[in-house]
Tab-separated table of C-alpha atoms and ligand atoms in Angstrom:
chain	number	residue	atom	x	y	z
A	181	MET	CA	0.000	0.000	0.000
A	182	SER	CA	1.346	3.478	-0.941
A	183	ARG	CA	2.326	5.703	1.981
A	184	ARG	CA	2.105	8.760	-0.223
A	185	LYS	CA	-0.356	11.412	0.833
A	186	LYS	CA	-2.622	12.782	-1.868
A	187	CYS	CA	-4.568	15.923	-2.674
A	188	ASP	CA	-5.523	17.891	-5.771
A	189	VAL	CA	-3.266	20.885	-5.183
A	190	ILE	CA	-0.201	21.548	-3.054
A	191	VAL	CA	0.710	25.146	-2.311
A	192	VAL	CA	4.405	25.415	-1.483
A	193	GLY	CA	5.155	28.299	0.905
A	194	ALA	CA	3.007	29.937	3.591
A	195	GLY	CA	4.107	33.507	2.928
A	196	PRO	CA	1.278	35.931	2.165
A	197	VAL	CA	0.892	34.688	-1.418
A	198	GLY	CA	0.747	31.024	-0.385
A	199	LEU	CA	-1.793	31.860	2.312
A	200	VAL	CA	-4.015	33.572	-0.277
A	201	ALA	CA	-3.704	30.592	-2.641
A	202	GLY	CA	-4.567	28.141	0.176
A	203	LEU	CA	-7.537	30.243	1.219
A	204	ALA	CA	-8.909	30.537	-2.327
A	205	LEU	CA	-8.548	26.775	-2.939
A	206	GLN	CA	-10.335	25.982	0.308
A	207	LYS	CA	-13.163	28.416	-0.485
A	208	LYS	CA	-13.629	26.649	-3.824
A	209	GLY	CA	-13.682	23.225	-2.155
A	210	ILE	CA	-10.551	21.995	-3.958
A	211	SER	CA	-8.612	19.532	-1.792
A	212	SER	CA	-5.273	21.092	-0.945
A	213	VAL	CA	-2.491	21.556	1.567
A	214	VAL	CA	-0.103	24.443	2.196
A	215	MET	CA	3.438	23.184	2.874
A	216	GLU	CA	5.813	25.522	4.645
A	217	ALA	CA	9.536	25.014	5.241
A	218	GLU	CA	9.572	26.866	8.527
A	219	PRO	CA	7.882	25.887	11.789
A	220	PHE	CA	4.566	27.396	12.852
A	221	GLY	CA	4.966	30.758	14.608
A	222	ARG	CA	8.333	31.618	12.981
A	223	GLU	CA	9.548	35.206	13.043
A	224	ARG	CA	9.248	37.092	9.772
A	225	PRO	CA	11.746	39.807	8.842
A	226	GLY	CA	10.769	43.486	8.656
A	227	SER	CA	7.737	45.471	7.619
A	228	ARG	CA	8.112	44.781	3.863
A	229	ALA	CA	4.671	44.923	2.171
A	230	ILE	CA	3.267	47.874	4.089
A	231	TYR	CA	1.095	49.239	1.303
A	232	LEU	CA	-1.903	47.350	-0.034
A	233	HIS	CA	-3.799	48.959	-2.910
A	234	SER	CA	-7.594	49.081	-2.937
A	235	ALA	CA	-7.598	46.595	-5.853
A	236	THR	CA	-5.820	44.059	-3.596
A	237	LEU	CA	-8.233	44.720	-0.729
A	238	LYS	CA	-11.120	44.172	-3.117
A	239	LEU	CA	-9.714	40.859	-4.336
A	240	LEU	CA	-9.187	39.685	-0.755
A	241	GLU	CA	-12.685	40.780	0.208
A	242	GLU	CA	-14.089	38.779	-2.714
A	243	THR	CA	-12.056	35.739	-1.638
A	244	ALA	CA	-13.179	35.806	1.999
A	245	THR	CA	-15.944	38.176	3.029
A	246	GLY	CA	-14.672	40.631	5.625
A	247	LEU	CA	-10.942	40.111	4.981
A	248	GLY	CA	-10.460	43.270	2.868
A	249	PHE	CA	-12.309	45.353	5.462
A	250	THR	CA	-10.364	43.782	8.350
A	251	LEU	CA	-7.062	44.729	6.688
A	252	ALA	CA	-8.358	48.232	5.969
A	253	ARG	CA	-9.615	48.749	9.519
A	254	ASN	CA	-6.365	47.567	11.063
A	255	GLY	CA	-4.117	49.670	8.870
A	256	ILE	CA	-3.669	53.402	8.503
A	257	ILE	CA	-4.092	55.823	5.643
A	258	TRP	CA	-1.625	58.666	5.373
A	259	PRO	CA	-3.539	61.690	4.093
A	260	VAL	CA	-0.548	63.816	3.099
A	261	LYS	CA	2.305	63.241	0.689
A	262	ARG	CA	5.167	65.651	0.452
A	263	THR	CA	8.244	65.832	-1.752
A	264	LEU	CA	11.337	67.937	-1.163
A	265	TYR	CA	14.286	68.593	-3.431
A	266	LYS	CA	17.556	69.430	-1.669
A	267	GLY	CA	15.484	70.481	1.354
A	268	LYS	CA	13.016	72.685	-0.566
A	269	GLU	CA	9.389	71.548	-0.804
A	270	VAL	CA	8.424	70.969	-4.444
A	271	TYR	CA	5.112	69.156	-3.991
A	272	VAL	CA	2.489	68.593	-1.351
A	273	ARG	CA	-0.907	66.971	-1.586
A	274	ASN	CA	-3.392	66.728	1.227
A	275	TYR	CA	-6.225	64.293	0.628
A	276	GLY	CA	-8.109	65.631	3.656
A	277	PRO	CA	-9.711	63.581	6.422
A	278	THR	CA	-9.553	59.866	5.754
A	279	ASN	CA	-11.772	57.077	6.929
A	280	ASN	CA	-10.627	53.495	7.177
A	281	LYS	CA	-13.455	52.439	9.471
A	282	ASP	CA	-16.212	52.597	6.845
A	283	SER	CA	-17.647	49.121	6.608
A	284	HIS	CA	-19.305	49.796	3.230
A	285	LYS	CA	-16.469	51.121	1.133
A	286	LEU	CA	-12.903	49.894	0.916
A	287	PRO	CA	-10.342	52.718	1.165
A	288	HIS	CA	-7.913	53.757	-1.520
A	289	PHE	CA	-5.173	51.804	0.334
A	290	THR	CA	-4.175	50.537	3.747
A	291	ALA	CA	-0.756	50.577	5.415
A	292	LEU	CA	0.243	47.967	7.987
A	293	HIS	CA	3.164	45.659	8.753
A	294	GLN	CA	3.414	42.564	6.524
A	295	ASP	CA	3.382	40.412	9.680
A	296	GLU	CA	-0.055	41.800	10.478
A	297	ILE	CA	-1.251	41.240	6.916
A	298	GLU	CA	-0.139	37.623	7.135
A	299	LYS	CA	-1.768	37.231	10.556
A	300	TYR	CA	-5.182	38.350	9.278
A	301	ILE	CA	-4.989	36.161	6.167
A	302	TYR	CA	-3.830	33.210	8.276
A	303	GLU	CA	-6.779	33.667	10.656
A	304	GLU	CA	-9.141	33.479	7.652
A	305	CYS	CA	-7.356	30.319	6.517
A	306	VAL	CA	-7.843	28.698	9.919
A	307	GLU	CA	-11.491	29.676	9.968
A	308	ALA	CA	-12.009	28.265	6.488
A	309	GLY	CA	-10.228	25.017	7.456
A	310	VAL	CA	-7.102	25.288	5.271
A	311	GLN	CA	-4.736	22.373	5.925
A	312	PHE	CA	-1.121	23.291	6.732
A	313	SER	CA	2.019	21.219	6.917
A	314	TRP	CA	4.608	23.311	8.828
A	315	ASP	CA	8.288	22.503	9.123
A	316	SER	CA	8.132	20.713	5.760
A	317	PRO	CA	10.777	22.058	3.381
A	318	VAL	CA	10.029	20.808	-0.112
A	319	GLU	CA	13.139	19.392	-1.735
A	320	LYS	CA	12.193	17.550	-4.879
A	321	LEU	CA	9.465	17.456	-7.515
A	322	VAL	CA	8.924	14.773	-10.121
A	323	ILE	CA	6.617	16.278	-12.719
A	324	GLU	CA	4.685	13.680	-14.685
A	325	ASP	CA	1.910	13.832	-17.308
A	326	ASN	CA	-0.829	13.259	-14.747
A	327	GLY	CA	0.517	15.173	-11.783
A	328	VAL	CA	3.462	15.789	-9.507
A	329	VAL	CA	5.191	13.763	-6.816
A	330	LEU	CA	6.684	16.008	-4.172
A	331	THR	CA	9.249	14.978	-1.565
A	332	THR	CA	10.060	16.950	1.568
A	333	LYS	CA	13.412	17.075	3.341
A	334	SER	CA	12.236	14.472	5.847
A	335	GLY	CA	11.423	12.071	2.993
A	336	GLU	CA	7.636	12.462	3.163
A	337	GLU	CA	6.000	11.994	-0.241
A	338	TRP	CA	2.914	13.742	-1.565
A	339	GLU	CA	1.063	13.348	-4.836
A	340	ALA	CA	-0.961	16.180	-6.384
A	341	LYS	CA	-2.480	17.142	-9.691
A	342	TYR	CA	-1.038	20.651	-9.458
A	343	ILE	CA	1.529	22.624	-7.495
A	344	ILE	CA	1.376	26.362	-6.878
A	345	GLY	CA	4.910	27.516	-6.126
A	346	CYS	CA	4.674	30.397	-3.625
A	347	ASP	CA	8.049	29.659	-2.088
A	348	GLY	CA	9.596	33.060	-2.614
A	349	ALA	CA	12.737	34.395	-4.236
A	350	ARG	CA	14.813	31.191	-3.922
A	351	SER	CA	11.929	28.975	-5.047
A	352	VAL	CA	12.710	25.258	-5.106
A	353	VAL	CA	9.535	24.700	-7.146
A	354	ARG	CA	10.832	27.075	-9.832
A	355	GLU	CA	14.230	25.428	-9.853
A	356	GLN	CA	12.785	21.883	-9.985
A	357	ALA	CA	10.499	22.885	-12.853
A	358	GLY	CA	13.506	24.187	-14.826
A	359	ILE	CA	12.169	27.740	-14.909
A	360	LYS	CA	14.600	30.671	-14.828
A	361	LEU	CA	14.357	34.235	-13.602
A	362	GLU	CA	15.436	36.785	-16.184
A	363	GLY	CA	16.463	40.402	-15.727
A	364	PRO	CA	19.002	42.734	-14.140
A	365	ARG	CA	19.948	43.662	-10.599
A	366	THR	CA	20.341	47.281	-9.496
A	367	ASN	CA	23.766	48.715	-8.747
A	368	ASP	CA	22.508	51.101	-6.107
A	369	THR	CA	22.210	49.961	-2.510
A	370	PHE	CA	19.115	50.866	-0.513
A	371	LEU	CA	18.873	50.720	3.232
A	372	VAL	CA	15.493	49.953	4.772
A	373	VAL	CA	14.970	50.789	8.443
A	374	ASP	CA	11.810	50.214	10.494
A	375	VAL	CA	11.224	52.276	13.627
A	376	LYS	CA	8.456	51.963	16.173
A	377	GLU	CA	6.190	54.989	16.559
A	378	ASP	CA	5.973	56.805	19.888
A	379	GLU	CA	2.215	56.409	20.341
A	380	GLU	CA	2.092	59.118	23.038
A	381	ASN	CA	3.646	61.687	20.766
A	382	PRO	CA	3.353	60.433	17.193
A	383	LEU	CA	4.523	62.199	14.058
A	384	PRO	CA	1.882	63.448	11.596
A	385	LEU	CA	0.921	60.740	9.107
A	386	GLU	CA	2.748	61.981	6.020
A	387	ARG	CA	4.668	60.146	3.358
A	388	ILE	CA	7.717	62.312	2.763
A	389	PHE	CA	10.261	61.887	0.009
A	390	HIS	CA	13.511	63.848	0.022
A	391	TYR	CA	15.577	64.036	-3.123
A	392	GLN	CA	19.139	64.659	-1.981
A	393	HIS	CA	18.463	65.307	1.682
A	394	PRO	CA	20.807	68.139	2.752
A	395	ALA	CA	21.460	66.549	6.166
A	396	MET	CA	22.397	63.244	4.489
A	397	GLY	CA	25.049	64.496	2.098
A	398	GLY	CA	22.644	64.508	-0.833
A	399	ARG	CA	21.332	60.953	-0.426
A	400	ASN	CA	17.635	60.302	-1.126
A	401	VAL	CA	15.513	59.544	1.947
A	402	MET	CA	11.889	58.418	2.086
A	403	PHE	CA	9.630	58.188	5.147
A	404	VAL	CA	6.553	55.986	4.916
A	405	PRO	CA	4.213	55.562	7.885
A	406	PHE	CA	2.400	52.334	8.595
A	407	LYS	CA	0.293	51.219	11.551
A	408	GLY	CA	2.505	51.540	14.626
A	409	GLY	CA	5.688	52.537	12.846
A	410	TRP	CA	7.706	54.149	10.087
A	411	ARG	CA	9.777	52.837	7.283
A	412	VAL	CA	12.816	54.939	6.452
A	413	ASP	CA	14.446	54.196	3.085
A	414	LEU	CA	17.924	55.572	2.523
A	415	GLN	CA	19.455	55.359	-0.930
A	416	LEU	CA	23.217	55.058	-0.625
A	417	LEU	CA	25.667	56.669	-3.017
A	418	GLU	CA	27.810	54.478	-5.242
A	419	SER	CA	30.909	55.402	-3.227
A	420	ASP	CA	29.304	54.481	0.144
A	421	ASN	CA	30.305	51.453	2.159
A	422	PRO	CA	26.877	49.949	3.034
A	423	GLU	CA	28.218	48.468	6.287
A	424	GLU	CA	29.007	51.896	7.669
A	425	PHE	CA	25.330	52.833	7.418
A	426	SER	CA	23.584	49.556	8.116
A	427	THR	CA	24.925	48.339	11.456
A	428	ILE	CA	22.736	49.349	14.403
A	429	ASN	CA	25.427	51.797	15.482
A	430	GLY	CA	25.697	53.087	11.929
A	431	VAL	CA	21.926	53.709	11.780
A	432	ARG	CA	22.012	55.361	15.213
A	433	LYS	CA	24.582	57.792	13.832
A	434	TRP	CA	22.660	58.955	10.764
A	435	LEU	CA	18.999	58.533	11.755
A	436	PRO	CA	18.938	61.510	14.207
A	437	LYS	CA	19.997	63.749	11.300
A	438	VAL	CA	16.640	63.115	9.618
A	439	MET	CA	14.262	62.181	12.481
A	440	ASP	CA	13.804	63.029	16.147
A	441	SER	CA	16.665	61.345	18.010
A	442	LYS	CA	14.218	59.252	20.100
A	443	TYR	CA	13.686	57.065	17.021
A	444	ALA	CA	17.322	55.898	17.213
A	445	ASP	CA	16.227	53.843	20.240
A	446	ARG	CA	13.167	52.558	18.443
A	447	ILE	CA	14.793	50.697	15.556
A	448	THR	CA	13.147	47.320	14.951
A	449	TRP	CA	14.665	46.221	11.626
A	450	VAL	CA	17.531	47.197	9.332
A	451	SER	CA	18.239	45.668	5.974
A	452	THR	CA	20.254	46.523	2.870
A	453	TYR	CA	19.080	45.723	-0.621
A	454	ARG	CA	20.330	45.720	-4.157
A	455	PHE	CA	17.097	45.012	-5.937
A	456	HIS	CA	16.506	42.395	-8.584
A	457	GLN	CA	14.254	43.335	-11.483
A	458	VAL	CA	13.477	39.824	-12.654
A	459	VAL	CA	10.561	37.821	-14.058
A	460	ALA	CA	10.392	34.034	-14.622
A	461	ASN	CA	10.792	33.034	-18.282
A	462	SER	CA	7.526	31.115	-17.824
A	463	LEU	CA	5.045	30.887	-14.946
A	464	THR	CA	4.318	27.248	-15.768
A	465	ASP	CA	6.327	24.136	-16.683
A	466	GLU	CA	6.338	22.077	-19.878
A	467	LYS	CA	3.675	19.671	-18.597
A	468	ARG	CA	1.417	22.453	-17.265
A	469	ARG	CA	1.338	21.025	-13.735
A	470	ILE	CA	3.111	23.884	-11.933
A	471	LEU	CA	2.139	27.523	-11.542
A	472	LEU	CA	4.387	30.107	-9.921
A	473	ALA	CA	3.012	33.012	-7.891
A	474	GLY	CA	4.463	35.944	-5.955
A	475	GLU	CA	8.207	36.234	-5.458
A	476	ALA	CA	8.757	32.756	-6.873
A	477	ALA	CA	7.666	34.293	-10.187
A	478	HIS	CA	9.039	37.832	-10.013
A	479	LEU	CA	11.130	40.207	-7.935
A	480	PHE	CA	10.863	43.977	-8.158
A	481	ALA	CA	12.257	46.934	-6.280
A	482	PRO	CA	9.568	47.936	-3.772
A	483	PHE	CA	9.010	51.435	-5.221
A	484	GLY	CA	5.378	51.415	-6.286
A	485	ALA	CA	4.462	48.527	-3.940
A	486	ARG	CA	4.128	46.040	-6.773
A	487	GLY	CA	5.293	42.889	-4.929
A	488	LEU	CA	2.492	41.563	-2.790
A	489	ASN	CA	-0.028	43.666	-4.684
A	490	SER	CA	0.729	41.556	-7.737
A	491	GLY	CA	1.331	38.332	-5.758
A	492	VAL	CA	-2.307	38.304	-4.644
A	493	PRO	CA	-3.772	38.252	-8.188
A	494	ASP	CA	-1.077	35.725	-9.208
A	495	ALA	CA	-2.350	33.370	-6.491
A	496	LEU	CA	-6.027	33.925	-7.249
A	497	LEU	CA	-5.614	33.461	-10.971
A	498	ALA	CA	-3.523	30.322	-10.438
A	499	VAL	CA	-6.407	28.875	-8.404
A	500	LYS	CA	-8.908	29.892	-11.059
A	501	GLY	CA	-6.812	28.290	-13.814
A	502	ILE	CA	-6.459	25.072	-11.820
A	503	GLU	CA	-10.205	24.991	-11.112
A	504	THR	CA	-10.885	25.215	-14.863
A	505	ALA	CA	-8.172	22.652	-15.629
A	506	ILE	CA	-9.591	20.130	-13.125
A	507	ARG	CA	-12.970	20.332	-14.879
A	508	ALA	CA	-11.531	20.238	-18.416
A	509	ASN	CA	-12.804	17.593	-20.831
A	510	SER	CA	-9.614	17.119	-22.786
A	511	GLU	CA	-5.858	17.400	-22.328
A	512	ASP	CA	-5.763	20.385	-24.712
A	513	GLU	CA	-8.447	22.202	-22.756
A	514	ARG	CA	-6.647	21.450	-19.494
A	515	ALA	CA	-3.265	22.680	-20.716
A	516	GLN	CA	-4.880	25.758	-22.232
A	517	ALA	CA	-6.488	26.697	-18.897
A	518	ILE	CA	-3.065	26.652	-17.215
A	519	ASP	CA	-1.332	28.426	-20.090
A	520	GLU	CA	-3.854	31.230	-20.108
A	521	VAL	CA	-3.364	32.179	-16.470
A	522	ALA	CA	0.408	31.719	-16.648
A	523	ASN	CA	0.616	34.033	-19.662
A	524	GLU	CA	-1.713	36.618	-18.194
A	525	ARG	CA	0.268	36.895	-14.966
A	526	ARG	CA	3.613	36.936	-16.791
A	527	ILE	CA	2.443	39.903	-18.850
A	528	ALA	CA	1.399	41.610	-15.597
A	529	ALA	CA	4.808	40.823	-14.056
A	530	LEU	CA	6.654	42.314	-17.035
A	531	TRP	CA	4.474	45.413	-16.843
A	532	ASN	CA	5.187	45.732	-13.125
A	533	ARG	CA	8.889	45.265	-13.686
A	534	ASP	CA	8.851	48.080	-16.253
A	535	GLY	CA	7.035	50.302	-13.749
A	536	SER	CA	9.568	49.738	-11.001
A	537	SER	CA	12.444	50.064	-13.499
A	538	THR	CA	11.097	53.497	-14.428
A	539	ALA	CA	10.977	54.385	-10.731
A	540	LEU	CA	14.543	53.185	-10.223
A	541	HIS	CA	15.806	55.118	-13.239
A	542	HIS	CA	14.104	58.187	-11.820
A	543	LEU	CA	15.776	57.691	-8.433
A	544	GLN	CA	19.246	56.681	-9.535
A	545	GLY	CA	21.900	59.334	-9.155
A	546	ASN	CA	24.110	57.960	-11.912
A	547	ALA	CA	21.952	58.860	-14.936
A	548	PRO	CA	23.115	62.302	-16.161
A	549	ASP	CA	19.986	62.932	-18.299
A	550	MET	CA	17.679	62.194	-15.370
A	551	ASN	CA	19.813	64.227	-12.965
A	552	MET	CA	19.482	67.191	-15.268
A	553	LYS	CA	15.711	66.750	-15.708
A	554	ARG	CA	15.148	66.510	-11.947
A	555	GLU	CA	17.311	69.560	-11.261
A	556	LEU	CA	15.512	71.592	-13.900
A	557	ALA	CA	12.075	70.368	-12.799
A	558	ALA	CA	12.819	71.402	-9.183
A	559	SER	CA	13.981	74.845	-10.276
A	560	LEU	CA	10.851	75.424	-12.415
A	561	VAL	CA	8.244	74.137	-9.952
A	562	SER	CA	7.091	77.618	-8.927
A	563	VAL	CA	6.186	78.440	-12.546
A	564	ILE	CA	5.124	74.971	-13.726
A	565	PRO	CA	3.564	73.300	-10.640
A	566	ARG	CA	2.915	70.039	-12.436
A	567	LEU	CA	6.662	69.390	-12.485
A	568	GLY	CA	6.334	69.001	-8.713
A	569	ARG	CA	3.864	66.212	-9.307
A	570	TRP	CA	6.282	64.588	-11.733
A	571	LEU	CA	9.003	64.703	-9.059
A	572	ASP	CA	6.570	63.320	-6.487
A	573	GLU	CA	5.568	60.393	-8.684
A	574	GLY	CA	9.183	59.469	-9.410
A	575	PRO	CA	9.601	56.917	-6.628
A	576	TYR	CA	6.571	55.020	-7.938
A	577	GLY	CA	7.414	55.093	-11.616
A	578	PRO	CA	5.952	58.219	-13.169
A	579	LYS	CA	2.980	57.706	-15.455
A	580	PHE	CA	4.062	60.504	-17.741
A	581	GLY	CA	7.285	62.297	-18.558
A	582	PRO	CA	7.708	66.044	-18.197
A	583	PRO	CA	6.826	67.193	-21.743
A	584	GLU	CA	8.186	70.681	-21.198
A	585	LEU	CA	11.592	69.261	-20.426
A	586	THR	CA	11.512	66.655	-23.167
A	587	THR	CA	10.926	69.318	-25.800
A	588	LYS	CA	13.767	71.422	-24.432
A	589	TYR	CA	16.291	68.612	-24.418
B	205	FAD	C1	11.879	46.325	1.647
B	205	FAD	C2	10.665	45.734	1.006
B	205	FAD	C3	9.497	46.472	0.927
B	205	FAD	C4	8.344	45.961	0.321
B	205	FAD	N1	7.203	46.715	0.264
B	205	FAD	C5	6.100	46.224	-0.340
B	205	FAD	C6	4.857	46.966	-0.351
B	205	FAD	O1	4.738	48.055	0.234
B	205	FAD	N2	3.769	46.414	-0.992
B	205	FAD	C7	3.880	45.197	-1.631
B	205	FAD	O2	2.886	44.771	-2.251
B	205	FAD	N3	5.020	44.455	-1.590
B	205	FAD	C8	6.122	44.934	-0.948
B	205	FAD	N4	7.244	44.168	-0.870
B	205	FAD	C9	7.267	42.821	-1.470
B	205	FAD	C10	6.618	41.776	-0.565
B	205	FAD	O3	7.259	41.764	0.706
B	205	FAD	C11	6.738	40.434	-1.257
B	205	FAD	O4	6.164	40.545	-2.541
B	205	FAD	C12	6.030	39.327	-0.501
B	205	FAD	O5	6.608	39.029	0.753
B	205	FAD	C13	6.126	38.059	-1.334
B	205	FAD	O6	5.379	37.081	-0.711
B	205	FAD	P1	5.552	35.567	-1.140
B	205	FAD	O7	4.530	34.836	-0.359
B	205	FAD	O8	5.594	35.460	-2.617
B	205	FAD	O9	7.033	35.181	-0.658
B	205	FAD	P2	7.639	35.098	0.807
B	205	FAD	O10	7.062	36.130	1.691
B	205	FAD	O11	9.122	35.081	0.615
B	205	FAD	O12	7.157	33.682	1.341
B	205	FAD	C14	7.703	32.478	0.813
B	205	FAD	C15	7.426	31.373	1.812
B	205	FAD	O13	7.843	30.137	1.237
B	205	FAD	C16	8.569	29.405	2.221
B	205	FAD	N5	9.469	28.478	1.527
B	205	FAD	C17	10.626	28.776	0.883
B	205	FAD	N6	11.176	27.685	0.383
B	205	FAD	C18	10.363	26.657	0.708
B	205	FAD	C19	10.411	25.252	0.466
B	205	FAD	N7	11.418	24.673	-0.200
B	205	FAD	N8	9.409	24.469	0.950
B	205	FAD	C20	8.346	25.034	1.633
B	205	FAD	N9	8.284	26.346	1.898
B	205	FAD	C21	9.265	27.151	1.431
B	205	FAD	C22	9.275	30.469	3.039
B	205	FAD	O14	9.682	30.006	4.306
B	205	FAD	C23	8.208	31.546	3.116
B	205	FAD	O15	7.353	31.355	4.203
B	205	FAD	C24	8.396	44.660	-0.250
B	205	FAD	C25	9.563	43.893	-0.145
B	205	FAD	C26	10.684	44.415	0.473
B	205	FAD	C27	11.925	43.571	0.573
């Protein structure tokens, strides 16, 4: 008798994308398990996905009634965004009073720690009865015509019709399926620091972006509030030694130059990044038994918050494709159902990569044409206010270029 366990779909990885996939499968009544390498209750690093767009909240609300509203209610909305160039304000927008407590309308966005996001999605999973296998690192996949045999590090074997690989940047599922990530890595180093808010005397909720902060020797600095804390992004110069800035003592030296010194004792996470701008060459394998979702499928710089916001639709569409494939009447129909979702999400990933590449190009200090455009835009803001908006949108990937400048140069 076979000791292999069986189900229709195995989700590999219980990060936020895997949780969403597990939840959607369970809601559709498709037999599934979520396998996670780490033990239950593990610590997760840093705030990371602190910005969820309304489109993501809507998708989550449709997946599990109440989930979108729970995330909205437990996050914050910053009503003001401000951009400064070499210390001079070039753009400010105040959206006025905000309301994230409305139980009838989802807000424009919500901002909370990724740990919290995962906690609320996990609670929905538990309520829906999603099956988890913690402490089960997946090591090997044998992909056959009729399904996949998966082996964990402890030698446990599982058989499934489909696998959704949500196992993040170093995805074993991707590697076992022979799929490659394609694209460049940035040269610039970014430092990401989380600090805990002082709830008795909090800062105003404003997202503030400084081009060439005068107190930081001309380095770019961004402040983004989220529920209970702040994320401070510092873009290092090419000549900087990242270690000097990124040790706790290093951060304690520079942080008080840009924030009240009390925040130097409130640091909860420091990390340095050189971002990958990569997309898998396919989101499915040759036999159409694997689908990749989230960071297993693509990695982008976080400017524009495209990571988890695109991981959620990846997961939901993967589930939809598998649902159609399970009901298909022929092999062609089945393969087509998988291909369609894989292609759709790859196109989205490429589009997102272009968006964050535009943002990076806008931010990078080593592009002479962009340096000149930014400098000129900042100097002309008082006569052409919309250049301020162009500067403000830079860190997200501007939707339009500054036509006045393009015609001049
Ligand atoms: C600084 C920073 C800021 C960001 N800001 C935003 C933002 O504002 N908005 C946004 O949308 N996104 C943001 N992101 C991106 C977001 O954090 C990621 O897109 C998101 O975490 C990806 O989720 P995931 O589930 O795909 O992968 P992960 O979170 O990496 O989860 C993968 C899971 O798979 C497990 N796993 C790995 N290997 C195996 C294996 N062999 N077997 C079983 N399990 C395995 C891991 O343990 C992990 O639990 C940011 C990222 C960074 C770094």
